[in-house]
Amino acid sequence: MGYVKTAILMAAMTALFMGVGYLIGGSGGALIALVVAAAMNAFTWWNSDRMVLRMHNAEPVPPRDRLGLHALTAELARNAGMPVPAVYLIDTPQPNAFATGRNPQNAAVAVTTGLLRSLSREELAGVIAHELAHIRNHDTAIMTVTATFAGAISMLANFALFFGGSRERLGLVGTLLMMVLAPIAAGLVQMAISRTREYAADKAGAEICGQPLWLASALEKIAMGAARIDNHAAERNPATAHMFIINPLHAYKHDNLFATHPATENRIAALRQMAGHGGRAAPAPRRAVADRGAAPRNRGQGGPWG
C-alpha cells in the first residue's frame, strides 16, 4: 500500500509541475518545464549525496573504526541482503541519523555523535536498520526526485510574473495566487511522500534488525533529544530535514499536512503493535559500538577514527 500511495503522490507532483509549466507558457512552457526538471534531476541524482554530506560536515568512518560502527552497519546490511553503504559521522550533540545516495550501490548512512552517546547498541542497530531500509527501498532516490520537483515548481512559480502567457490565462490575481499556492501544494505532496516512506522504513528496519522494540525505544530517545538540542547544520539547510529519522528542526505532535515526518508516538505505536503480532526477537548484532559515552568529536589530525 505504501508503494501505491507513493506512486500516486509522485504522479500528483508530476502533474502539478506540468500544470504550472502550462499555465506559464502553454504547451511550450510545459515542455520547457519538463526539460528543466530533467536537467535538475540529472544533476541531483549524481551529486545529492556528496552535497548533503558536505552540508552537514560529515566525516567518513573507516572499515575498522575502533567503535565498531562500520562493522555493525555491515552486519545489518548482510541481514538486509544489500551492499554495505559508506558510513559517516556528523559532529553534533543532537541524536539523529539519515541515509542518502541514488541507489543501494552508491549510498551512505550518517549518524551523529549525539546518537552514539544516547543509544544502546540494540537501539543503534534499530536506527541503522531503518536507514538501510530507506536505501533498499530506494527512498533516498525518491525523495531526491520529489525535492527537486518541489524546488523546480517554486522556481517556475516565482518566474510567473515575467511571462505574459500566465497573466493572459489567469490574470494578475490568478498569477499571484499561483505563485503562492503552487509551491505550497508541491511542499505538501513532498511531505506526504516523506511521511509514507518513514512508516515503510520503520517496518522494514524492524525486520532487518529482528526486533521492532529496539527501533521504538530509539525513536523515543531521539525525539526527546531533537526537541531540546539544536542541530545548527540542519537549521542552515532546512531542505534536508526530511532525510533525518526524526525532524531535526522541530517536533510535531500530529501527522498534519505540514509535517515532514509522522508523529513519533504513532510510529512507536505501530512498532509496538508489530512486536506483539509476529515481531521476532533476535540476538543483538555481534559487533557493537563500544564506549558510547566517550564517543569522540571530529577534531584533530586524521579524524577521530584513527
PDB file of C-alpha atoms in Angstrom:
ATOM      1  CA  MET A   1       0.000   0.000   0.000  1.00  0.00           C
ATOM      2  CA  GLY A   2       2.880   2.350   0.785  1.00  0.00           C
ATOM      3  CA  TYR A   3       4.295   1.992  -2.712  1.00  0.00           C
ATOM      4  CA  VAL A   4       0.875   2.580  -4.294  1.00  0.00           C
ATOM      5  CA  LYS A   5       0.392   5.748  -2.256  1.00  0.00           C
ATOM      6  CA  THR A   6       3.911   6.911  -3.140  1.00  0.00           C
ATOM      7  CA  ALA A   7       3.258   6.319  -6.848  1.00  0.00           C
ATOM      8  CA  ILE A   8       0.007   8.300  -6.674  1.00  0.00           C
ATOM      9  CA  LEU A   9       1.730  11.181  -4.883  1.00  0.00           C
ATOM     10  CA  MET A  10       4.607  11.156  -7.378  1.00  0.00           C
ATOM     11  CA  ALA A  11       2.089  11.316 -10.215  1.00  0.00           C
ATOM     12  CA  ALA A  12       0.402  14.256  -8.475  1.00  0.00           C
ATOM     13  CA  MET A  13       3.755  16.048  -8.156  1.00  0.00           C
ATOM     14  CA  THR A  14       4.483  15.499 -11.856  1.00  0.00           C
ATOM     15  CA  ALA A  15       1.018  16.700 -12.863  1.00  0.00           C
ATOM     16  CA  LEU A  16       1.389  19.800 -10.690  1.00  0.00           C
ATOM     17  CA  PHE A  17       4.753  20.562 -12.241  1.00  0.00           C
ATOM     18  CA  MET A  18       3.463  20.177 -15.799  1.00  0.00           C
ATOM     19  CA  GLY A  19       0.360  22.201 -14.935  1.00  0.00           C
ATOM     20  CA  VAL A  20       2.408  25.130 -13.656  1.00  0.00           C
ATOM     21  CA  GLY A  21       4.534  24.995 -16.817  1.00  0.00           C
ATOM     22  CA  TYR A  22       1.385  25.020 -18.971  1.00  0.00           C
ATOM     23  CA  LEU A  23      -0.164  27.950 -17.097  1.00  0.00           C
ATOM     24  CA  ILE A  24       3.007  29.964 -17.539  1.00  0.00           C
ATOM     25  CA  GLY A  25       3.749  29.246 -21.186  1.00  0.00           C
ATOM     26  CA  GLY A  26       1.150  26.926 -22.674  1.00  0.00           C
ATOM     27  CA  SER A  27       2.261  23.650 -24.213  1.00  0.00           C
ATOM     28  CA  GLY A  28       5.676  25.137 -24.949  1.00  0.00           C
ATOM     29  CA  GLY A  29       6.037  26.162 -21.322  1.00  0.00           C
ATOM     30  CA  ALA A  30       5.128  22.670 -20.174  1.00  0.00           C
ATOM     31  CA  LEU A  31       7.814  21.220 -22.456  1.00  0.00           C
ATOM     32  CA  ILE A  32      10.437  23.697 -21.244  1.00  0.00           C
ATOM     33  CA  ALA A  33       9.493  22.909 -17.651  1.00  0.00           C
ATOM     34  CA  LEU A  34       9.959  19.202 -18.349  1.00  0.00           C
ATOM     35  CA  VAL A  35      13.428  19.807 -19.822  1.00  0.00           C
ATOM     36  CA  VAL A  36      14.442  21.969 -16.857  1.00  0.00           C
ATOM     37  CA  ALA A  37      13.214  19.349 -14.397  1.00  0.00           C
ATOM     38  CA  ALA A  38      15.085  16.599 -16.248  1.00  0.00           C
ATOM     39  CA  ALA A  39      18.329  18.602 -16.091  1.00  0.00           C
ATOM     40  CA  MET A  40      17.874  19.390 -12.389  1.00  0.00           C
ATOM     41  CA  ASN A  41      17.067  15.771 -11.564  1.00  0.00           C
ATOM     42  CA  ALA A  42      20.090  14.516 -13.510  1.00  0.00           C
ATOM     43  CA  PHE A  43      22.373  16.841 -11.561  1.00  0.00           C
ATOM     44  CA  THR A  44      20.922  15.996  -8.150  1.00  0.00           C
ATOM     45  CA  TRP A  45      20.780  12.276  -8.988  1.00  0.00           C
ATOM     46  CA  TRP A  46      24.562  12.156  -9.318  1.00  0.00           C
ATOM     47  CA  ASN A  47      25.572  14.765  -6.748  1.00  0.00           C
ATOM     48  CA  SER A  48      22.945  14.930  -3.985  1.00  0.00           C
ATOM     49  CA  ASP A  49      24.719  12.507  -1.629  1.00  0.00           C
ATOM     50  CA  ARG A  50      28.013  14.409  -1.714  1.00  0.00           C
ATOM     51  CA  MET A  51      26.199  17.744  -1.388  1.00  0.00           C
ATOM     52  CA  VAL A  52      24.178  16.661   1.660  1.00  0.00           C
ATOM     53  CA  LEU A  53      27.145  15.079   3.438  1.00  0.00           C
ATOM     54  CA  ARG A  54      29.174  18.241   2.844  1.00  0.00           C
ATOM     55  CA  MET A  55      26.339  20.435   4.185  1.00  0.00           C
ATOM     56  CA  HIS A  56      26.455  18.531   7.462  1.00  0.00           C
ATOM     57  CA  ASN A  57      30.277  18.288   7.657  1.00  0.00           C
ATOM     58  CA  ALA A  58      30.066  14.507   7.724  1.00  0.00           C
ATOM     59  CA  GLU A  59      33.348  12.603   8.144  1.00  0.00           C
ATOM     60  CA  PRO A  60      33.842   9.101   6.669  1.00  0.00           C
ATOM     61  CA  VAL A  61      34.188   6.172   9.058  1.00  0.00           C
ATOM     62  CA  PRO A  62      36.850   3.623   8.013  1.00  0.00           C
ATOM     63  CA  PRO A  63      36.006  -0.098   7.844  1.00  0.00           C
ATOM     64  CA  ARG A  64      37.872  -0.924  11.071  1.00  0.00           C
ATOM     65  CA  ASP A  65      36.963   2.020  13.277  1.00  0.00           C
ATOM     66  CA  ARG A  66      37.621   1.472  16.967  1.00  0.00           C
ATOM     67  CA  LEU A  67      33.935   1.915  17.894  1.00  0.00           C
ATOM     68  CA  GLY A  68      32.728  -0.879  15.619  1.00  0.00           C
ATOM     69  CA  LEU A  69      30.190   1.366  13.846  1.00  0.00           C
ATOM     70  CA  HIS A  70      31.155   0.183  10.371  1.00  0.00           C
ATOM     71  CA  ALA A  71      31.101  -3.471  11.469  1.00  0.00           C
ATOM     72  CA  LEU A  72      27.612  -3.050  12.921  1.00  0.00           C
ATOM     73  CA  THR A  73      26.391  -1.464   9.680  1.00  0.00           C
ATOM     74  CA  ALA A  74      27.980  -4.227   7.604  1.00  0.00           C
ATOM     75  CA  GLU A  75      26.295  -6.958   9.644  1.00  0.00           C
ATOM     76  CA  LEU A  76      22.881  -5.316   9.328  1.00  0.00           C
ATOM     77  CA  ALA A  77      23.429  -4.811   5.597  1.00  0.00           C
ATOM     78  CA  ARG A  78      24.064  -8.552   5.268  1.00  0.00           C
ATOM     79  CA  ASN A  79      20.806  -9.177   7.126  1.00  0.00           C
ATOM     80  CA  ALA A  80      19.073  -6.896   4.618  1.00  0.00           C
ATOM     81  CA  GLY A  81      20.700  -8.631   1.635  1.00  0.00           C
ATOM     82  CA  MET A  82      22.195  -5.414   0.272  1.00  0.00           C
ATOM     83  CA  PRO A  83      25.626  -3.857  -0.325  1.00  0.00           C
ATOM     84  CA  VAL A  84      27.323  -2.218   2.647  1.00  0.00           C
ATOM     85  CA  PRO A  85      26.907   1.558   2.348  1.00  0.00           C
ATOM     86  CA  ALA A  86      29.548   4.095   3.245  1.00  0.00           C
ATOM     87  CA  VAL A  87      29.327   5.180   6.880  1.00  0.00           C
ATOM     88  CA  TYR A  88      29.716   8.784   8.052  1.00  0.00           C
ATOM     89  CA  LEU A  89      29.837  10.568  11.391  1.00  0.00           C
ATOM     90  CA  ILE A  90      28.395  14.043  11.996  1.00  0.00           C
ATOM     91  CA  ASP A  91      29.759  16.024  14.919  1.00  0.00           C
ATOM     92  CA  THR A  92      26.634  17.394  16.599  1.00  0.00           C
ATOM     93  CA  PRO A  93      25.190  16.677  20.050  1.00  0.00           C
ATOM     94  CA  GLN A  94      21.675  16.173  18.678  1.00  0.00           C
ATOM     95  CA  PRO A  95      20.913  12.434  18.331  1.00  0.00           C
ATOM     96  CA  ASN A  96      19.870  11.766  14.735  1.00  0.00           C
ATOM     97  CA  ALA A  97      20.722   9.916  11.522  1.00  0.00           C
ATOM     98  CA  PHE A  98      19.955   9.885   7.811  1.00  0.00           C
ATOM     99  CA  ALA A  99      20.672   7.952   4.623  1.00  0.00           C
ATOM    100  CA  THR A 100      21.473   9.319   1.189  1.00  0.00           C
ATOM    101  CA  GLY A 101      22.508   8.047  -2.245  1.00  0.00           C
ATOM    102  CA  ARG A 102      20.999   7.366  -5.653  1.00  0.00           C
ATOM    103  CA  ASN A 103      20.865   3.559  -5.263  1.00  0.00           C
ATOM    104  CA  PRO A 104      21.988   0.758  -2.889  1.00  0.00           C
ATOM    105  CA  GLN A 105      25.331   0.516  -4.723  1.00  0.00           C
ATOM    106  CA  ASN A 106      26.053   4.223  -4.154  1.00  0.00           C
ATOM    107  CA  ALA A 107      24.675   5.062  -0.732  1.00  0.00           C
ATOM    108  CA  ALA A 108      25.740   6.325   2.662  1.00  0.00           C
ATOM    109  CA  VAL A 109      24.444   6.216   6.223  1.00  0.00           C
ATOM    110  CA  ALA A 110      25.318   9.139   8.505  1.00  0.00           C
ATOM    111  CA  VAL A 111      24.881   9.175  12.288  1.00  0.00           C
ATOM    112  CA  THR A 112      25.607  11.916  14.784  1.00  0.00           C
ATOM    113  CA  THR A 113      27.941  11.801  17.753  1.00  0.00           C
ATOM    114  CA  GLY A 114      24.904  12.602  19.887  1.00  0.00           C
ATOM    115  CA  LEU A 115      23.245   9.416  18.653  1.00  0.00           C
ATOM    116  CA  LEU A 116      26.224   7.292  19.711  1.00  0.00           C
ATOM    117  CA  ARG A 117      26.151   8.848  23.166  1.00  0.00           C
ATOM    118  CA  SER A 118      22.401   8.447  23.637  1.00  0.00           C
ATOM    119  CA  LEU A 119      21.565   4.916  22.473  1.00  0.00           C
ATOM    120  CA  SER A 120      22.343   1.376  23.493  1.00  0.00           C
ATOM    121  CA  ARG A 121      23.820  -0.946  20.878  1.00  0.00           C
ATOM    122  CA  GLU A 122      20.406  -2.534  20.256  1.00  0.00           C
ATOM    123  CA  GLU A 123      18.752   0.871  19.748  1.00  0.00           C
ATOM    124  CA  LEU A 124      21.583   1.960  17.443  1.00  0.00           C
ATOM    125  CA  ALA A 125      21.091  -1.239  15.442  1.00  0.00           C
ATOM    126  CA  GLY A 126      17.406  -0.336  15.043  1.00  0.00           C
ATOM    127  CA  VAL A 127      18.275   3.139  13.744  1.00  0.00           C
ATOM    128  CA  ILE A 128      20.870   1.903  11.260  1.00  0.00           C
ATOM    129  CA  ALA A 129      18.457  -0.806  10.084  1.00  0.00           C
ATOM    130  CA  HIS A 130      15.833   1.907   9.473  1.00  0.00           C
ATOM    131  CA  GLU A 131      18.290   3.861   7.324  1.00  0.00           C
ATOM    132  CA  LEU A 132      19.296   0.709   5.437  1.00  0.00           C
ATOM    133  CA  ALA A 133      15.600   0.138   4.728  1.00  0.00           C
ATOM    134  CA  HIS A 134      15.400   3.598   3.141  1.00  0.00           C
ATOM    135  CA  ILE A 135      18.315   2.687   0.887  1.00  0.00           C
ATOM    136  CA  ARG A 136      16.995  -0.774  -0.005  1.00  0.00           C
ATOM    137  CA  ASN A 137      13.537   0.680  -0.769  1.00  0.00           C
ATOM    138  CA  HIS A 138      15.112   3.381  -2.979  1.00  0.00           C
ATOM    139  CA  ASP A 139      13.541   6.044  -0.765  1.00  0.00           C
ATOM    140  CA  THR A 140      16.697   8.150  -0.958  1.00  0.00           C
ATOM    141  CA  ALA A 141      16.272   8.401  -4.738  1.00  0.00           C
ATOM    142  CA  ILE A 142      12.520   9.024  -4.489  1.00  0.00           C
ATOM    143  CA  MET A 143      12.985  11.874  -2.033  1.00  0.00           C
ATOM    144  CA  THR A 144      15.763  13.391  -4.153  1.00  0.00           C
ATOM    145  CA  VAL A 145      13.430  13.493  -7.154  1.00  0.00           C
ATOM    146  CA  THR A 146      10.493  14.912  -5.201  1.00  0.00           C
ATOM    147  CA  ALA A 147      12.667  17.576  -3.554  1.00  0.00           C
ATOM    148  CA  THR A 148      13.936  18.581  -6.996  1.00  0.00           C
ATOM    149  CA  PHE A 149      10.395  18.763  -8.372  1.00  0.00           C
ATOM    150  CA  ALA A 150       9.294  20.875  -5.417  1.00  0.00           C
ATOM    151  CA  GLY A 151      12.214  23.246  -5.948  1.00  0.00           C
ATOM    152  CA  ALA A 152      11.535  23.475  -9.681  1.00  0.00           C
ATOM    153  CA  ILE A 153       7.841  24.248  -9.081  1.00  0.00           C
ATOM    154  CA  SER A 154       8.784  27.029  -6.666  1.00  0.00           C
ATOM    155  CA  MET A 155      11.236  28.421  -9.210  1.00  0.00           C
ATOM    156  CA  LEU A 156       8.672  28.378 -12.015  1.00  0.00           C
ATOM    157  CA  ALA A 157       6.021  29.971  -9.817  1.00  0.00           C
ATOM    158  CA  ASN A 158       8.400  32.785  -8.876  1.00  0.00           C
ATOM    159  CA  PHE A 159       9.052  33.454 -12.567  1.00  0.00           C
ATOM    160  CA  ALA A 160       5.338  33.554 -13.412  1.00  0.00           C
ATOM    161  CA  LEU A 161       5.064  37.366 -13.378  1.00  0.00           C
ATOM    162  CA  PHE A 162       7.725  37.627 -16.080  1.00  0.00           C
ATOM    163  CA  PHE A 163       5.714  35.550 -18.563  1.00  0.00           C
ATOM    164  CA  GLY A 164       2.870  37.254 -20.395  1.00  0.00           C
ATOM    165  CA  GLY A 165       1.107  33.967 -21.094  1.00  0.00           C
ATOM    166  CA  SER A 166       0.359  33.326 -17.457  1.00  0.00           C
ATOM    167  CA  ARG A 167      -1.166  36.779 -16.975  1.00  0.00           C
ATOM    168  CA  GLU A 168      -3.337  36.331 -20.074  1.00  0.00           C
ATOM    169  CA  ARG A 169      -4.613  32.958 -18.872  1.00  0.00           C
ATOM    170  CA  LEU A 170      -5.034  33.729 -15.184  1.00  0.00           C
ATOM    171  CA  GLY A 171      -4.966  37.488 -14.832  1.00  0.00           C
ATOM    172  CA  LEU A 172      -2.756  39.271 -12.315  1.00  0.00           C
ATOM    173  CA  VAL A 173      -4.634  37.971  -9.260  1.00  0.00           C
ATOM    174  CA  GLY A 174      -4.631  34.409 -10.586  1.00  0.00           C
ATOM    175  CA  THR A 175      -0.907  34.603 -11.324  1.00  0.00           C
ATOM    176  CA  LEU A 176      -0.173  35.866  -7.829  1.00  0.00           C
ATOM    177  CA  LEU A 177      -2.274  33.080  -6.341  1.00  0.00           C
ATOM    178  CA  MET A 178      -0.407  30.501  -8.415  1.00  0.00           C
ATOM    179  CA  MET A 179       2.922  31.920  -7.187  1.00  0.00           C
ATOM    180  CA  VAL A 180       1.799  31.339  -3.602  1.00  0.00           C
ATOM    181  CA  LEU A 181      -0.268  28.175  -3.863  1.00  0.00           C
ATOM    182  CA  ALA A 182       1.823  26.095  -6.287  1.00  0.00           C
ATOM    183  CA  PRO A 183       4.914  25.899  -4.019  1.00  0.00           C
ATOM    184  CA  ILE A 184       2.686  25.148  -1.022  1.00  0.00           C
ATOM    185  CA  ALA A 185       0.964  22.326  -2.922  1.00  0.00           C
ATOM    186  CA  ALA A 186       4.336  20.929  -4.033  1.00  0.00           C
ATOM    187  CA  GLY A 187       5.625  21.034  -0.458  1.00  0.00           C
ATOM    188  CA  LEU A 188       2.534  19.262   0.836  1.00  0.00           C
ATOM    189  CA  VAL A 189       2.948  16.445  -1.681  1.00  0.00           C
ATOM    190  CA  GLN A 190       6.653  16.156  -0.852  1.00  0.00           C
ATOM    191  CA  MET A 191       5.891  15.944   2.870  1.00  0.00           C
ATOM    192  CA  ALA A 192       3.165  13.351   2.306  1.00  0.00           C
ATOM    193  CA  ILE A 193       5.612  11.159   0.367  1.00  0.00           C
ATOM    194  CA  SER A 194       8.198  11.559   3.148  1.00  0.00           C
ATOM    195  CA  ARG A 195       5.710  10.503   5.840  1.00  0.00           C
ATOM    196  CA  THR A 196       4.638   7.462   3.801  1.00  0.00           C
ATOM    197  CA  ARG A 197       8.222   6.308   3.309  1.00  0.00           C
ATOM    198  CA  GLU A 198       9.039   6.736   7.040  1.00  0.00           C
ATOM    199  CA  TYR A 199       6.345   4.263   8.063  1.00  0.00           C
ATOM    200  CA  ALA A 200       7.575   1.782   5.444  1.00  0.00           C
ATOM    201  CA  ALA A 201      11.195   2.172   6.589  1.00  0.00           C
ATOM    202  CA  ASP A 202      10.210   1.651  10.231  1.00  0.00           C
ATOM    203  CA  LYS A 203       8.565  -1.659   9.341  1.00  0.00           C
ATOM    204  CA  ALA A 204      11.401  -2.849   7.093  1.00  0.00           C
ATOM    205  CA  GLY A 205      14.055  -1.661   9.557  1.00  0.00           C
ATOM    206  CA  ALA A 206      12.423  -3.623  12.376  1.00  0.00           C
ATOM    207  CA  GLU A 207      12.531  -6.724  10.169  1.00  0.00           C
ATOM    208  CA  ILE A 208      16.200  -6.153   9.305  1.00  0.00           C
ATOM    209  CA  CYS A 209      17.368  -5.835  12.916  1.00  0.00           C
ATOM    210  CA  GLY A 210      14.905  -8.502  14.073  1.00  0.00           C
ATOM    211  CA  GLN A 211      13.263  -6.601  16.924  1.00  0.00           C
ATOM    212  CA  PRO A 212      10.746  -3.730  16.452  1.00  0.00           C
ATOM    213  CA  LEU A 213      11.116  -2.603  20.074  1.00  0.00           C
ATOM    214  CA  TRP A 214      14.775  -1.657  19.516  1.00  0.00           C
ATOM    215  CA  LEU A 215      13.726   0.950  16.973  1.00  0.00           C
ATOM    216  CA  ALA A 216      10.719   2.047  19.043  1.00  0.00           C
ATOM    217  CA  SER A 217      12.955   2.762  22.029  1.00  0.00           C
ATOM    218  CA  ALA A 218      15.465   4.591  19.830  1.00  0.00           C
ATOM    219  CA  LEU A 219      12.787   6.815  18.282  1.00  0.00           C
ATOM    220  CA  GLU A 220      11.582   7.841  21.726  1.00  0.00           C
ATOM    221  CA  LYS A 221      15.083   8.847  22.836  1.00  0.00           C
ATOM    222  CA  ILE A 222      15.897  10.628  19.560  1.00  0.00           C
ATOM    223  CA  ALA A 223      12.650  12.602  19.626  1.00  0.00           C
ATOM    224  CA  MET A 224      13.360  13.809  23.170  1.00  0.00           C
ATOM    225  CA  GLY A 225      16.915  14.778  22.207  1.00  0.00           C
ATOM    226  CA  ALA A 226      15.920  16.533  18.979  1.00  0.00           C
ATOM    227  CA  ALA A 227      13.306  18.579  20.828  1.00  0.00           C
ATOM    228  CA  ARG A 228      15.845  20.113  23.213  1.00  0.00           C
ATOM    229  CA  ILE A 229      19.167  20.064  21.313  1.00  0.00           C
ATOM    230  CA  ASP A 230      19.799  22.257  18.258  1.00  0.00           C
ATOM    231  CA  ASN A 231      21.262  20.907  15.037  1.00  0.00           C
ATOM    232  CA  HIS A 232      22.900  24.008  13.591  1.00  0.00           C
ATOM    233  CA  ALA A 233      23.787  22.473  10.211  1.00  0.00           C
ATOM    234  CA  ALA A 234      20.185  21.340   9.740  1.00  0.00           C
ATOM    235  CA  GLU A 235      18.928  24.798  10.707  1.00  0.00           C
ATOM    236  CA  ARG A 236      21.151  26.274   7.990  1.00  0.00           C
ATOM    237  CA  ASN A 237      19.897  23.690   5.473  1.00  0.00           C
ATOM    238  CA  PRO A 238      16.207  23.068   6.325  1.00  0.00           C
ATOM    239  CA  ALA A 239      15.572  21.435   2.932  1.00  0.00           C
ATOM    240  CA  THR A 240      17.432  18.369   4.235  1.00  0.00           C
ATOM    241  CA  ALA A 241      15.188  17.946   7.310  1.00  0.00           C
ATOM    242  CA  HIS A 242      13.020  15.276   5.664  1.00  0.00           C
ATOM    243  CA  MET A 243      16.043  12.985   5.344  1.00  0.00           C
ATOM    244  CA  PHE A 244      16.595  12.523   9.083  1.00  0.00           C
ATOM    245  CA  ILE A 245      14.966   9.733  11.081  1.00  0.00           C
ATOM    246  CA  ILE A 246      13.409  12.426  13.329  1.00  0.00           C
ATOM    247  CA  ASN A 247      12.817  16.005  12.191  1.00  0.00           C
ATOM    248  CA  PRO A 248      15.952  17.875  13.369  1.00  0.00           C
ATOM    249  CA  LEU A 249      14.265  21.290  13.274  1.00  0.00           C
ATOM    250  CA  HIS A 250      11.168  20.880  15.447  1.00  0.00           C
ATOM    251  CA  ALA A 251       8.769  18.226  16.716  1.00  0.00           C
ATOM    252  CA  TYR A 252       5.204  17.591  15.510  1.00  0.00           C
ATOM    253  CA  LYS A 253       2.506  16.165  17.768  1.00  0.00           C
ATOM    254  CA  HIS A 254       0.230  15.119  14.916  1.00  0.00           C
ATOM    255  CA  ASP A 255       0.530  13.756  11.382  1.00  0.00           C
ATOM    256  CA  ASN A 256      -0.531  17.126   9.990  1.00  0.00           C
ATOM    257  CA  LEU A 257      -0.219  18.253   6.379  1.00  0.00           C
ATOM    258  CA  PHE A 258       2.875  20.353   7.057  1.00  0.00           C
ATOM    259  CA  ALA A 259       4.888  17.663   8.871  1.00  0.00           C
ATOM    260  CA  THR A 260       7.846  16.055   7.117  1.00  0.00           C
ATOM    261  CA  HIS A 261       7.663  13.055   9.480  1.00  0.00           C
ATOM    262  CA  PRO A 262       4.800  11.090  11.031  1.00  0.00           C
ATOM    263  CA  ALA A 263       4.155  11.746  14.709  1.00  0.00           C
ATOM    264  CA  THR A 264       6.745   9.829  16.713  1.00  0.00           C
ATOM    265  CA  GLU A 265       4.032   8.479  19.011  1.00  0.00           C
ATOM    266  CA  ASN A 266       2.255   6.925  16.018  1.00  0.00           C
ATOM    267  CA  ARG A 267       5.464   5.354  14.743  1.00  0.00           C
ATOM    268  CA  ILE A 268       6.253   3.879  18.161  1.00  0.00           C
ATOM    269  CA  ALA A 269       2.703   2.537  18.493  1.00  0.00           C
ATOM    270  CA  ALA A 270       2.971   0.844  15.084  1.00  0.00           C
ATOM    271  CA  LEU A 271       6.294  -0.765  16.028  1.00  0.00           C
ATOM    272  CA  ARG A 272       4.918  -1.999  19.349  1.00  0.00           C
ATOM    273  CA  GLN A 273       1.926  -3.457  17.567  1.00  0.00           C
ATOM    274  CA  MET A 274       4.305  -5.153  15.145  1.00  0.00           C
ATOM    275  CA  ALA A 275       6.265  -6.616  18.081  1.00  0.00           C
ATOM    276  CA  GLY A 276       3.060  -8.007  19.528  1.00  0.00           C
ATOM    277  CA  HIS A 277       1.974  -9.566  16.233  1.00  0.00           C
ATOM    278  CA  GLY A 278       4.886 -11.565  14.945  1.00  0.00           C
ATOM    279  CA  GLY A 279       7.807  -9.233  15.599  1.00  0.00           C
ATOM    280  CA  ARG A 280      10.555 -11.771  16.179  1.00  0.00           C
ATOM    281  CA  ALA A 281      13.201 -11.478  18.865  1.00  0.00           C
ATOM    282  CA  ALA A 282      16.786 -11.646  17.697  1.00  0.00           C
ATOM    283  CA  PRO A 283      20.176 -11.572  19.378  1.00  0.00           C
ATOM    284  CA  ALA A 284      21.985  -8.259  19.373  1.00  0.00           C
ATOM    285  CA  PRO A 285      24.461  -7.838  16.498  1.00  0.00           C
ATOM    286  CA  ARG A 286      27.802  -9.418  17.311  1.00  0.00           C
ATOM    287  CA  ARG A 287      29.767  -6.221  16.863  1.00  0.00           C
ATOM    288  CA  ALA A 288      28.551  -3.105  18.584  1.00  0.00           C
ATOM    289  CA  VAL A 289      29.580   0.456  19.114  1.00  0.00           C
ATOM    290  CA  ALA A 290      31.725   0.443  22.226  1.00  0.00           C
ATOM    291  CA  ASP A 291      32.041   3.078  24.920  1.00  0.00           C
ATOM    292  CA  ARG A 292      29.230   5.207  23.539  1.00  0.00           C
ATOM    293  CA  GLY A 293      29.576   7.568  26.476  1.00  0.00           C
ATOM    294  CA  ALA A 294      33.002   8.565  25.174  1.00  0.00           C
ATOM    295  CA  ALA A 295      32.105   8.981  21.506  1.00  0.00           C
ATOM    296  CA  PRO A 296      34.867  11.157  20.047  1.00  0.00           C
ATOM    297  CA  ARG A 297      34.423  14.509  18.430  1.00  0.00           C
ATOM    298  CA  ASN A 298      35.708  15.289  14.952  1.00  0.00           C
ATOM    299  CA  ARG A 299      38.842  17.093  15.966  1.00  0.00           C
ATOM    300  CA  GLY A 300      42.490  16.667  15.372  1.00  0.00           C
ATOM    301  CA  GLN A 301      44.677  15.342  12.612  1.00  0.00           C
ATOM    302  CA  GLY A 302      43.299  12.369  10.699  1.00  0.00           C
ATOM    303  CA  GLY A 303      39.829  12.495  12.213  1.00  0.00           C
ATOM    304  CA  PRO A 304      38.506  10.677  15.273  1.00  0.00           C
ATOM    305  CA  TRP A 305      38.573   7.147  13.916  1.00  0.00           C
ATOM    306  CA  GLY A 306      42.321   6.639  13.760  1.00  0.00           C
TER     307      GLY A 306
END
